[in-house]
Short mmCIF file of C-alpha atoms (C1' of nucleotides) in Angstrom, two decimals:
data_model
loop_
_atom_site.label_atom_id
_atom_site.label_comp_id
_atom_site.label_asym_id
_atom_site.label_seq_id
_atom_site.Cartn_x
_atom_site.Cartn_y
_atom_site.Cartn_z
CA MET A 1 44.20 -8.44 -9.75
CA SER A 2 43.20 -8.36 -6.08
CA ARG A 3 41.44 -5.06 -5.57
CA PRO A 4 42.42 -2.85 -2.57
CA ALA A 5 40.92 -4.30 0.65
CA LEU A 6 37.37 -3.30 1.58
CA SER A 7 37.00 -0.73 4.31
CA ARG A 8 34.16 1.35 5.77
CA ASP A 9 35.59 4.39 4.00
CA ARG A 10 35.71 2.76 0.62
CA VAL A 11 32.20 1.42 1.01
CA LEU A 12 30.83 4.90 1.89
CA ARG A 13 32.71 6.63 -0.96
CA ALA A 14 31.39 4.08 -3.43
CA ALA A 15 27.89 4.58 -2.11
CA VAL A 16 28.14 8.30 -2.66
CA GLU A 17 29.39 7.74 -6.29
CA LEU A 18 26.55 5.35 -6.79
CA ALA A 19 23.99 7.88 -5.60
CA ASP A 20 25.49 10.59 -7.67
CA SER A 21 25.19 8.57 -10.84
CA GLY A 22 21.90 6.69 -10.27
CA GLY A 23 20.10 8.40 -7.48
CA ILE A 24 19.69 7.10 -3.89
CA SER A 25 17.58 4.17 -5.07
CA ALA A 26 20.62 2.84 -6.97
CA VAL A 27 22.34 2.33 -3.56
CA THR A 28 21.62 -1.25 -2.76
CA MET A 29 23.96 -3.57 -0.85
CA ARG A 30 24.21 -5.81 -3.89
CA ARG A 31 25.04 -3.14 -6.41
CA LEU A 32 27.42 -1.49 -3.89
CA ALA A 33 29.33 -4.70 -3.55
CA GLU A 34 29.41 -5.13 -7.30
CA GLU A 35 30.87 -1.68 -7.66
CA LEU A 36 33.59 -2.62 -5.26
CA GLY A 37 34.31 -6.00 -6.89
CA ALA A 38 32.99 -7.98 -4.00
CA GLU A 39 29.95 -9.83 -2.83
CA ALA A 40 27.09 -8.16 -0.96
CA MET A 41 27.72 -10.09 2.15
CA SER A 42 31.29 -8.83 2.41
CA LEU A 43 30.01 -5.38 3.14
CA TYR A 44 28.74 -6.53 6.44
CA HIS A 45 32.28 -6.84 7.77
CA HIS A 46 32.71 -3.11 7.49
CA VAL A 47 29.19 -1.80 8.10
CA ALA A 48 26.49 -3.04 10.44
CA ASN A 49 23.63 -2.71 8.00
CA LYS A 50 22.21 -0.53 5.25
CA GLU A 51 20.89 2.08 7.67
CA GLN A 52 24.50 2.62 8.68
CA VAL A 53 25.49 3.06 5.07
CA LEU A 54 22.90 5.76 4.70
CA ASP A 55 23.93 7.48 7.86
CA GLY A 56 27.55 7.26 6.63
CA ILE A 57 26.67 8.82 3.32
CA VAL A 58 25.11 11.76 5.01
CA ASP A 59 28.29 12.22 7.10
CA VAL A 60 30.45 12.07 4.02
CA ILE A 61 28.42 14.98 2.55
CA GLY A 62 28.58 16.73 5.93
CA ALA A 63 32.34 16.56 5.78
CA GLU A 64 32.30 17.99 2.28
CA ILE A 65 30.19 20.90 3.61
CA ASN A 66 32.58 21.63 6.44
CA GLU A 67 35.57 21.56 4.08
CA ALA A 68 33.81 23.97 1.74
CA ALA A 69 32.82 26.23 4.59
CA ALA A 70 36.34 26.28 6.01
CA ARG A 71 37.47 27.91 2.72
CA VAL A 72 35.06 30.87 3.03
CA THR A 73 35.25 31.61 6.81
CA LEU A 74 34.67 35.32 7.63
CA PRO A 75 34.98 37.28 10.87
CA SER A 76 31.66 36.87 12.65
CA HIS A 77 31.66 39.45 15.41
CA GLY A 78 28.86 41.97 15.70
CA ASP A 79 27.32 42.86 12.40
CA GLY A 80 29.61 40.46 10.69
CA TRP A 81 27.53 37.44 11.82
CA ARG A 82 25.01 37.94 9.00
CA LYS A 83 27.50 37.70 6.19
CA ALA A 84 29.54 34.90 7.98
CA ALA A 85 26.37 32.85 8.38
CA ARG A 86 25.28 33.64 4.87
CA VAL A 87 28.48 32.44 3.19
CA ARG A 88 28.64 29.31 5.36
CA ILE A 89 25.12 28.40 4.37
CA LEU A 90 25.70 29.12 0.73
CA ALA A 91 28.86 26.99 0.84
CA ALA A 92 26.70 24.11 2.12
CA ARG A 93 24.24 24.71 -0.68
CA GLU A 94 26.99 24.46 -3.31
CA VAL A 95 27.91 21.07 -1.99
CA LEU A 96 24.29 19.85 -2.08
CA LEU A 97 23.92 21.08 -5.64
CA ARG A 98 26.52 18.50 -6.60
CA HIS A 99 24.58 15.75 -4.77
CA PRO A 100 20.93 16.42 -5.61
CA TRP A 101 19.69 13.31 -3.81
CA ALA A 102 21.29 14.49 -0.52
CA PRO A 103 18.69 16.88 0.83
CA ALA A 104 15.90 14.25 0.89
CA LEU A 105 18.30 11.78 2.47
CA ILE A 106 19.44 14.21 5.08
CA GLU A 107 15.89 14.93 6.06
CA SER A 108 14.89 11.33 6.27
CA ARG A 109 17.64 10.31 8.63
CA THR A 110 16.74 10.23 12.28
CA ASN A 111 20.31 9.76 13.58
CA ALA A 112 22.46 12.85 13.92
CA SER A 113 25.45 13.16 11.62
CA PRO A 114 28.55 14.21 13.45
CA GLU A 115 29.71 16.27 10.58
CA ILE A 116 26.46 18.09 10.22
CA LEU A 117 26.46 18.69 14.00
CA LEU A 118 29.88 20.37 13.50
CA HIS A 119 28.30 22.55 10.81
CA MET A 120 25.50 23.49 13.18
CA ASP A 121 27.99 24.13 15.99
CA ALA A 122 29.87 26.53 13.72
CA LEU A 123 26.66 28.35 12.86
CA VAL A 124 25.74 28.64 16.55
CA GLY A 125 29.22 29.99 17.18
CA ILE A 126 28.68 32.62 14.45
CA MET A 127 25.42 33.77 15.96
CA ARG A 128 26.90 33.93 19.47
CA ASP A 129 29.70 36.05 18.12
CA GLY A 130 27.06 38.28 16.57
CA GLY A 131 25.50 38.81 20.02
CA PHE A 132 22.51 36.48 20.08
CA SER A 133 21.51 34.85 23.35
CA HIS A 134 21.43 31.11 23.58
CA ASP A 135 17.68 31.25 23.51
CA GLN A 136 17.56 33.49 20.42
CA THR A 137 20.12 31.20 18.73
CA HIS A 138 17.97 28.17 19.45
CA HIS A 139 14.89 29.95 17.96
CA ALA A 140 17.02 31.00 14.97
CA LEU A 141 17.97 27.39 14.16
CA HIS A 142 14.37 26.42 14.11
CA ALA A 143 13.40 29.46 11.98
CA LEU A 144 16.11 28.54 9.53
CA GLY A 145 15.20 24.84 9.49
CA SER A 146 16.82 22.94 6.59
CA ARG A 147 17.93 26.38 5.15
CA ALA A 148 20.72 26.21 7.77
CA VAL A 149 22.14 23.29 5.76
CA GLY A 150 21.67 24.99 2.42
CA PHE A 151 18.37 23.73 1.02
CA THR A 152 14.59 24.07 1.12
CA GLN A 153 12.67 21.12 -0.04
CA GLU A 154 10.82 22.61 -3.03
CA LEU A 155 7.57 20.60 -2.70
CA PHE A 156 6.16 20.56 -6.17
CA THR A 157 6.05 24.25 -6.44
CA PRO A 158 4.40 24.00 -9.85
CA GLY A 159 6.87 24.55 -12.56
CA ASN A 160 9.47 22.53 -10.75
CA GLY A 161 10.94 19.35 -12.12
CA PRO A 162 12.57 18.76 -15.46
CA ALA A 163 12.41 21.94 -17.47
CA THR A 164 10.62 20.41 -20.38
CA GLY A 165 8.92 23.53 -21.37
CA GLU A 166 5.69 21.67 -20.92
CA PRO A 167 3.37 22.98 -18.19
CA ASP A 168 2.71 20.48 -15.43
CA PRO A 169 0.05 18.19 -16.72
CA VAL A 170 -1.74 18.00 -13.40
CA MET A 171 -1.95 21.79 -13.25
CA ALA A 172 -3.08 22.09 -16.83
CA ALA A 173 -5.99 19.71 -16.16
CA MET A 174 -7.00 21.72 -13.18
CA ALA A 175 -6.41 25.20 -14.55
CA LYS A 176 -10.14 26.26 -14.04
CA ARG A 177 -9.95 25.42 -10.35
CA LEU A 178 -6.64 27.13 -9.75
CA PRO A 179 -7.30 30.69 -10.97
CA ASN A 180 -4.87 32.40 -8.62
CA LEU A 181 -1.97 29.98 -9.21
CA VAL A 182 -2.45 29.95 -12.97
CA GLY A 183 -2.70 33.77 -12.99
CA MET A 184 0.50 34.07 -11.05
CA LEU A 185 2.41 31.62 -13.20
CA SER A 186 1.24 33.02 -16.52
CA GLU A 187 2.24 36.52 -15.57
CA ILE A 188 5.58 35.39 -14.36
CA ALA A 189 6.22 33.44 -17.50
CA HIS A 190 5.29 36.58 -19.41
CA ASP A 191 7.69 38.80 -17.57
CA ASP A 192 10.69 36.62 -18.08
CA PRO A 193 10.11 34.14 -20.85
CA ASP A 194 13.76 33.11 -21.09
CA SER A 195 14.51 31.60 -17.71
CA THR A 196 13.73 28.01 -16.84
CA LEU A 197 10.23 27.50 -17.93
CA GLY A 198 9.95 31.24 -17.58
CA TRP A 199 9.51 30.93 -13.89
CA CYS A 200 12.05 29.53 -11.47
CA ASP A 201 15.53 30.43 -10.49
CA ASP A 202 16.23 28.26 -7.54
CA GLN A 203 19.41 29.99 -6.42
CA ALA A 204 17.88 33.46 -6.49
CA GLU A 205 14.82 32.09 -4.66
CA PHE A 206 16.95 30.40 -2.02
CA GLU A 207 18.89 33.56 -1.35
CA PHE A 208 15.69 35.61 -1.26
CA GLY A 209 14.13 33.34 1.44
CA LEU A 210 17.42 33.13 3.36
CA ASP A 211 17.77 36.88 3.50
CA ILE A 212 14.20 37.31 4.70
CA VAL A 213 15.00 34.96 7.63
CA LEU A 214 18.44 36.49 8.27
CA ASP A 215 17.04 39.99 8.30
CA GLY A 216 14.20 38.94 10.60
CA LEU A 217 16.76 37.38 12.99
CA ASP A 218 19.09 40.43 12.81
CA ARG A 219 16.29 42.58 13.87
CA LEU A 220 15.87 40.59 17.07
CA ARG A 221 19.52 40.63 17.99
CA MET B 1 -19.01 -12.56 4.12
CA SER B 2 -18.15 -10.84 0.89
CA ARG B 3 -16.37 -7.57 1.91
CA PRO B 4 -17.47 -4.35 0.19
CA ALA B 5 -15.99 -4.22 -3.39
CA LEU B 6 -12.53 -2.76 -3.72
CA SER B 7 -12.19 0.73 -5.16
CA ARG B 8 -9.48 3.29 -5.54
CA ASP B 9 -10.94 5.22 -2.72
CA ARG B 10 -11.03 2.33 -0.30
CA VAL B 11 -7.47 1.37 -1.20
CA LEU B 12 -6.18 4.87 -0.50
CA ARG B 13 -8.09 5.16 2.77
CA ALA B 14 -6.73 1.90 3.93
CA ALA B 15 -3.24 2.98 3.00
CA VAL B 16 -3.58 6.05 5.14
CA GLU B 17 -4.76 3.98 8.07
CA LEU B 18 -1.76 1.62 7.57
CA ALA B 19 0.67 4.56 7.54
CA ASP B 20 -1.00 6.05 10.63
CA SER B 21 -0.59 2.86 12.62
CA GLY B 22 2.74 1.49 11.24
CA GLY B 23 4.52 4.42 9.45
CA ILE B 24 4.90 4.71 5.72
CA SER B 25 7.11 1.61 5.48
CA ALA B 26 4.09 -0.45 6.60
CA VAL B 27 2.37 0.50 3.32
CA THR B 28 3.21 -2.40 1.01
CA MET B 29 0.89 -3.71 -1.68
CA ARG B 30 0.72 -7.06 0.07
CA ARG B 31 -0.18 -5.72 3.50
CA LEU B 32 -2.54 -3.23 2.00
CA ALA B 33 -4.42 -6.00 0.19
CA GLU B 34 -4.43 -8.10 3.45
CA GLU B 35 -5.96 -5.14 5.29
CA LEU B 36 -8.74 -5.10 2.68
CA GLY B 37 -9.33 -8.84 2.66
CA ALA B 38 -8.02 -9.29 -0.85
CA GLU B 39 -4.89 -10.39 -2.65
CA ALA B 40 -2.11 -7.98 -3.55
CA MET B 41 -2.72 -8.39 -7.25
CA SER B 42 -6.29 -7.25 -6.89
CA LEU B 43 -5.19 -3.79 -6.07
CA TYR B 44 -3.80 -3.32 -9.54
CA HIS B 45 -7.37 -3.19 -10.93
CA HIS B 46 -7.92 0.09 -9.08
CA VAL B 47 -4.47 1.60 -8.99
CA ALA B 48 -1.71 1.56 -11.60
CA ASN B 49 1.09 0.87 -9.25
CA LYS B 50 2.50 1.70 -5.85
CA GLU B 51 3.73 5.12 -6.88
CA GLN B 52 0.12 6.02 -7.59
CA VAL B 53 -0.90 4.76 -4.19
CA LEU B 54 1.65 7.09 -2.63
CA ASP B 55 0.56 9.98 -4.79
CA GLY B 56 -3.06 9.22 -3.74
CA ILE B 57 -2.23 9.21 -0.05
CA VAL B 58 -0.68 12.67 -0.34
CA ASP B 59 -3.88 13.84 -2.06
CA VAL B 60 -6.02 12.32 0.68
CA ILE B 61 -3.99 14.36 3.25
CA GLY B 62 -4.32 17.44 0.99
CA ALA B 63 -8.06 17.08 1.01
CA GLU B 64 -8.07 16.85 4.78
CA ILE B 65 -6.07 20.08 4.85
CA ASN B 66 -8.47 21.90 2.62
CA GLU B 67 -11.42 20.74 4.71
CA ALA B 68 -9.74 21.95 7.88
CA ALA B 69 -8.80 25.29 6.25
CA ALA B 70 -12.35 25.82 5.02
CA ARG B 71 -13.50 25.81 8.60
CA VAL B 72 -11.18 28.70 9.62
CA THR B 73 -11.37 30.98 6.60
CA LEU B 74 -10.96 34.63 7.39
CA PRO B 75 -11.34 37.85 5.34
CA SER B 76 -8.06 38.37 3.57
CA HIS B 77 -8.17 41.97 2.23
CA GLY B 78 -5.38 44.36 3.06
CA ASP B 79 -3.81 43.75 6.39
CA GLY B 80 -6.07 40.78 6.93
CA TRP B 81 -3.93 38.70 4.61
CA ARG B 82 -1.40 37.93 7.37
CA LYS B 83 -3.83 36.45 9.78
CA ALA B 84 -5.79 34.63 7.00
CA ALA B 85 -2.58 33.00 5.71
CA ARG B 86 -1.51 32.25 9.25
CA VAL B 87 -4.65 30.35 10.20
CA ARG B 88 -4.74 28.44 6.92
CA ILE B 89 -1.17 27.26 7.36
CA LEU B 90 -1.71 26.35 11.03
CA ALA B 91 -4.83 24.37 10.05
CA ALA B 92 -2.66 22.45 7.63
CA ARG B 93 -0.21 21.81 10.37
CA GLU B 94 -2.87 20.40 12.62
CA VAL B 95 -3.72 17.84 10.01
CA LEU B 96 -0.09 16.88 9.55
CA LEU B 97 0.33 16.42 13.33
CA ARG B 98 -2.20 13.61 13.04
CA HIS B 99 -0.19 12.02 10.22
CA PRO B 100 3.48 12.35 11.24
CA TRP B 101 4.69 10.32 8.25
CA ALA B 102 3.11 12.81 5.80
CA PRO B 103 5.64 15.65 5.60
CA ALA B 104 8.47 13.36 4.50
CA LEU B 105 6.16 11.70 1.95
CA ILE B 106 4.82 15.03 0.66
CA GLU B 107 8.37 16.17 0.12
CA SER B 108 9.54 13.02 -1.59
CA ARG B 109 6.70 13.05 -4.22
CA THR B 110 7.64 14.61 -7.47
CA ASN B 111 4.05 14.63 -8.89
CA ALA B 112 1.80 17.58 -7.87
CA SER B 113 -1.10 16.70 -5.69
CA PRO B 114 -4.33 18.33 -6.91
CA GLU B 115 -5.56 18.96 -3.36
CA ILE B 116 -2.28 20.59 -2.36
CA LEU B 117 -2.35 22.70 -5.41
CA LEU B 118 -5.79 23.88 -4.25
CA HIS B 119 -4.27 24.71 -0.91
CA MET B 120 -1.51 26.73 -2.61
CA ASP B 121 -4.06 28.41 -4.88
CA ALA B 122 -5.97 29.55 -1.85
CA LEU B 123 -2.73 30.88 -0.30
CA VAL B 124 -2.00 32.77 -3.46
CA GLY B 125 -5.47 34.19 -3.42
CA ILE B 126 -5.03 35.43 0.13
CA MET B 127 -1.74 37.17 -0.74
CA ARG B 128 -3.25 38.78 -3.87
CA ASP B 129 -6.08 40.06 -1.70
CA GLY B 130 -3.45 41.36 0.66
CA GLY B 131 -1.99 43.45 -2.16
CA PHE B 132 1.07 41.43 -3.22
CA SER B 133 2.06 41.48 -6.83
CA HIS B 134 2.23 38.18 -8.72
CA ASP B 135 5.99 38.43 -8.56
CA GLN B 136 6.07 39.06 -4.81
CA THR B 137 3.61 36.20 -4.25
CA HIS B 138 5.90 33.90 -6.21
CA HIS B 139 8.88 34.84 -4.06
CA ALA B 140 6.74 34.51 -1.02
CA LEU B 141 5.88 30.88 -1.85
CA HIS B 142 9.56 30.09 -2.18
CA ALA B 143 10.41 31.90 1.05
CA LEU B 144 7.71 29.88 2.93
CA GLY B 145 8.69 26.63 1.33
CA SER B 146 7.23 23.63 3.11
CA ARG B 147 6.04 26.01 5.88
CA ALA B 148 3.28 27.00 3.46
CA VAL B 149 1.93 23.42 3.99
CA GLY B 150 2.35 23.57 7.75
CA PHE B 151 5.71 21.91 8.46
CA THR B 152 9.41 22.33 8.53
CA GLN B 153 11.51 19.22 8.34
CA GLU B 154 13.29 19.27 11.58
CA LEU B 155 16.55 17.72 10.48
CA PHE B 156 18.08 16.23 13.56
CA THR B 157 17.95 19.40 15.47
CA PRO B 158 19.73 17.73 18.48
CA GLY B 159 17.21 16.90 21.14
CA ASN B 160 14.67 15.85 18.58
CA GLY B 161 13.37 12.35 18.38
CA PRO B 162 11.77 10.30 21.10
CA ALA B 163 11.75 12.32 24.33
CA THR B 164 13.69 9.75 26.33
CA GLY B 165 15.25 12.23 28.64
CA GLU B 166 18.58 10.82 27.41
CA PRO B 167 20.82 13.27 25.54
CA ASP B 168 21.55 12.29 21.96
CA PRO B 169 24.25 9.64 22.14
CA VAL B 170 26.11 11.04 19.11
CA MET B 171 26.12 14.46 20.61
CA ALA B 172 27.32 13.25 23.96
CA ALA B 173 30.24 11.47 22.38
CA MET B 174 31.16 14.62 20.60
CA ALA B 175 30.52 17.15 23.34
CA LYS B 176 34.15 18.35 23.30
CA ARG B 177 34.00 19.25 19.63
CA LEU B 178 30.57 20.97 19.93
CA PRO B 179 31.23 23.63 22.44
CA ASN B 180 28.66 26.10 21.07
CA LEU B 181 25.90 23.61 20.54
CA VAL B 182 26.38 22.03 23.94
CA GLY B 183 26.51 25.43 25.59
CA MET B 184 23.36 26.51 23.97
CA LEU B 185 21.47 23.26 24.74
CA SER B 186 22.62 23.10 28.43
CA GLU B 187 21.52 26.67 29.05
CA ILE B 188 18.14 26.07 27.42
CA ALA B 189 17.68 22.93 29.44
CA HIS B 190 18.50 24.90 32.53
CA ASP B 191 16.01 27.70 31.82
CA ASP B 192 13.06 25.42 31.27
CA PRO B 193 13.65 21.96 32.74
CA ASP B 194 10.05 20.79 32.49
CA SER B 195 9.33 20.93 28.76
CA THR B 196 10.15 18.08 26.57
CA LEU B 197 13.77 17.26 27.24
CA GLY B 198 13.93 20.82 28.51
CA TRP B 199 14.40 22.20 25.07
CA CYS B 200 11.91 21.83 22.20
CA ASP B 201 8.41 23.04 21.68
CA ASP B 202 7.76 22.26 18.08
CA GLN B 203 4.48 24.18 17.85
CA ALA B 204 6.01 27.39 19.44
CA GLU B 205 9.07 27.06 17.16
CA PHE B 206 7.02 26.58 14.13
CA GLU B 207 4.97 29.62 14.89
CA PHE B 208 8.10 31.63 15.65
CA GLY B 209 9.65 30.84 12.27
CA LEU B 210 6.38 31.30 10.42
CA ASP B 211 5.98 34.77 11.95
CA ILE B 212 9.51 35.78 11.02
CA VAL B 213 8.70 34.99 7.40
CA LEU B 214 5.17 36.44 7.36
CA ASP B 215 6.58 39.70 8.94
CA GLY B 216 9.35 39.82 6.43
CA LEU B 217 6.90 39.43 3.58
CA ASP B 218 4.41 41.94 5.01
CA ARG B 219 7.21 44.51 5.03
CA LEU B 220 7.61 44.01 1.23
CA ARG B 221 4.00 44.40 0.48
"C1'" DA C 1 40.45 -11.63 10.13
"C1'" DC C 2 38.04 -11.28 6.11
"C1'" DC C 3 35.28 -13.04 2.41
"C1'" DT C 4 31.63 -16.02 0.19
"C1'" DG C 5 27.53 -19.09 -1.57
"C1'" DA C 6 23.20 -20.73 -0.45
"C1'" DA C 7 19.13 -19.66 1.66
"C1'" DC C 8 15.24 -16.99 3.94
"C1'" DA C 9 11.79 -13.67 4.32
"C1'" DC C 10 10.41 -10.10 2.23
"C1'" DC C 11 9.35 -6.61 -1.85
"C1'" DG C 12 6.65 -4.76 -6.57
"C1'" DT C 13 4.93 -6.49 -10.59
"C1'" DT C 14 3.63 -9.72 -14.87
"C1'" DC C 15 0.96 -13.18 -16.76
"C1'" DA C 16 -2.23 -16.62 -17.57
"C1'" DA C 17 -6.11 -18.35 -15.65
"C1'" DG C 18 -10.30 -18.40 -13.29
"C1'" DT C 19 -15.50 -16.34 -12.18
"C1'" DA D 1 -15.26 -6.68 -15.18
"C1'" DC D 2 -13.04 -8.03 -11.35
"C1'" DC D 3 -10.22 -11.13 -8.75
"C1'" DT D 4 -6.45 -14.65 -8.06
"C1'" DG D 5 -2.28 -18.08 -7.72
"C1'" DA D 6 2.07 -18.94 -9.41
"C1'" DA D 7 6.08 -16.99 -10.91
"C1'" DC D 8 9.89 -13.49 -11.79
"C1'" DA D 9 13.29 -10.28 -10.62
"C1'" DC D 10 14.66 -7.95 -7.29
"C1'" DC D 11 15.59 -6.53 -1.95
"C1'" DG D 12 18.27 -6.78 3.12
"C1'" DT D 13 20.11 -10.04 5.94
"C1'" DT D 14 21.44 -14.71 8.44
"C1'" DC D 15 24.18 -18.57 8.69
"C1'" DA D 16 27.49 -22.03 7.93
"C1'" DA D 17 31.38 -22.64 5.46
"C1'" DG D 18 35.60 -21.60 3.42
"C1'" DT D 19 40.67 -19.02 3.33
#
DNA sequence: ACCTGAACACCGTTCAAGT
DNA sequence: ACCTGAACACCGTTCAAGT
């Protein structure tokens, strides 16, 4: 009957599962405890507070990223840097696609996650191997921004969100005042009526943006 | 004695002020009401719920962006597109620098803000004037991502956060396992010991990353 | 040492009642 | 029509008490 003892690790793993199934807002101390067959107050013996749970979740995801990246490591010397950086970043992205709540959480945290720092360190190593100076590498990290971790926050690029087939209601109401946007969207929908809402392929778009930045950086090398 | 009547507009303006002075977490229905000399429940006569308050705040910021951009509009035909897009985006950025909580909020909203859509529409107009196809413009918006609205979420690029002069404690503890990152940071600190923590100039970095993307796009035109 | 129940100080929101 | 007080169903967290 007695469930396995609580531990920081079990708490964090349960928190990730909870977020996966109910979004980040489902992660409350009370529900987390319930999931673990304990009382909310028991969690505080393994975790200082909720902030630390959220930091811990990010680190769990970071570890998943580093594991995934380790399986696709490529030689990074000279020209190889570009491909090596690209596959590492795309490996991170695949992890995030399994945890769609993670990008927003990662960005909202102000504490550094050790695992994500390891990911960044690996990326810096790749760029150094490629021949970038420390200064160029520093600029490069800023230019990549969150893309270095495999995502771009999509704002509400119109057409985003659940692919209901319905046009965004806010956009529809404003169509008259958004001639350029509406023109663009209607043409794209026309060109490719079968893709999601006829307009967005996130993976292709991510890679397009990533390649623009990587190419720009390669040119500076 | 009787304060001016409540209104959706006054509620939203007070919410922005509250966020400016105490961060987004200071925006609660109860405190918002207090700020307005009313009871929390009175707000619900002017706003459906808190979600709508948050959407409204984003729209207020969006309106500020469009006002700022209107003051720096440039001709956008042909080669002019690049400069026109650049100044509009940097105008947006200046607004966001006055509301440091806004980027995270903008990214977290799933509803489109009419004012931000107007900003995007203007940007699409500029790119169309510059000679981009609808398809290219669509790709360009994705490549720009949040940069189109004047910000890049900075993750915890180490060295971020309050410029205490102290190195990040998490990084310090892991120095041995982060040889590349530590090497990069120490050299940058050495090169330019007087800037913030000797390492980050957000504005310069933003413009560097923006120019990389704009150049990449210009090359496709 | 680990876990717990009751309690506290907050939330957003509903509802019935006031003017 | 606009505003309100009391109440409800949640939060995170403290504290004293149990084993």
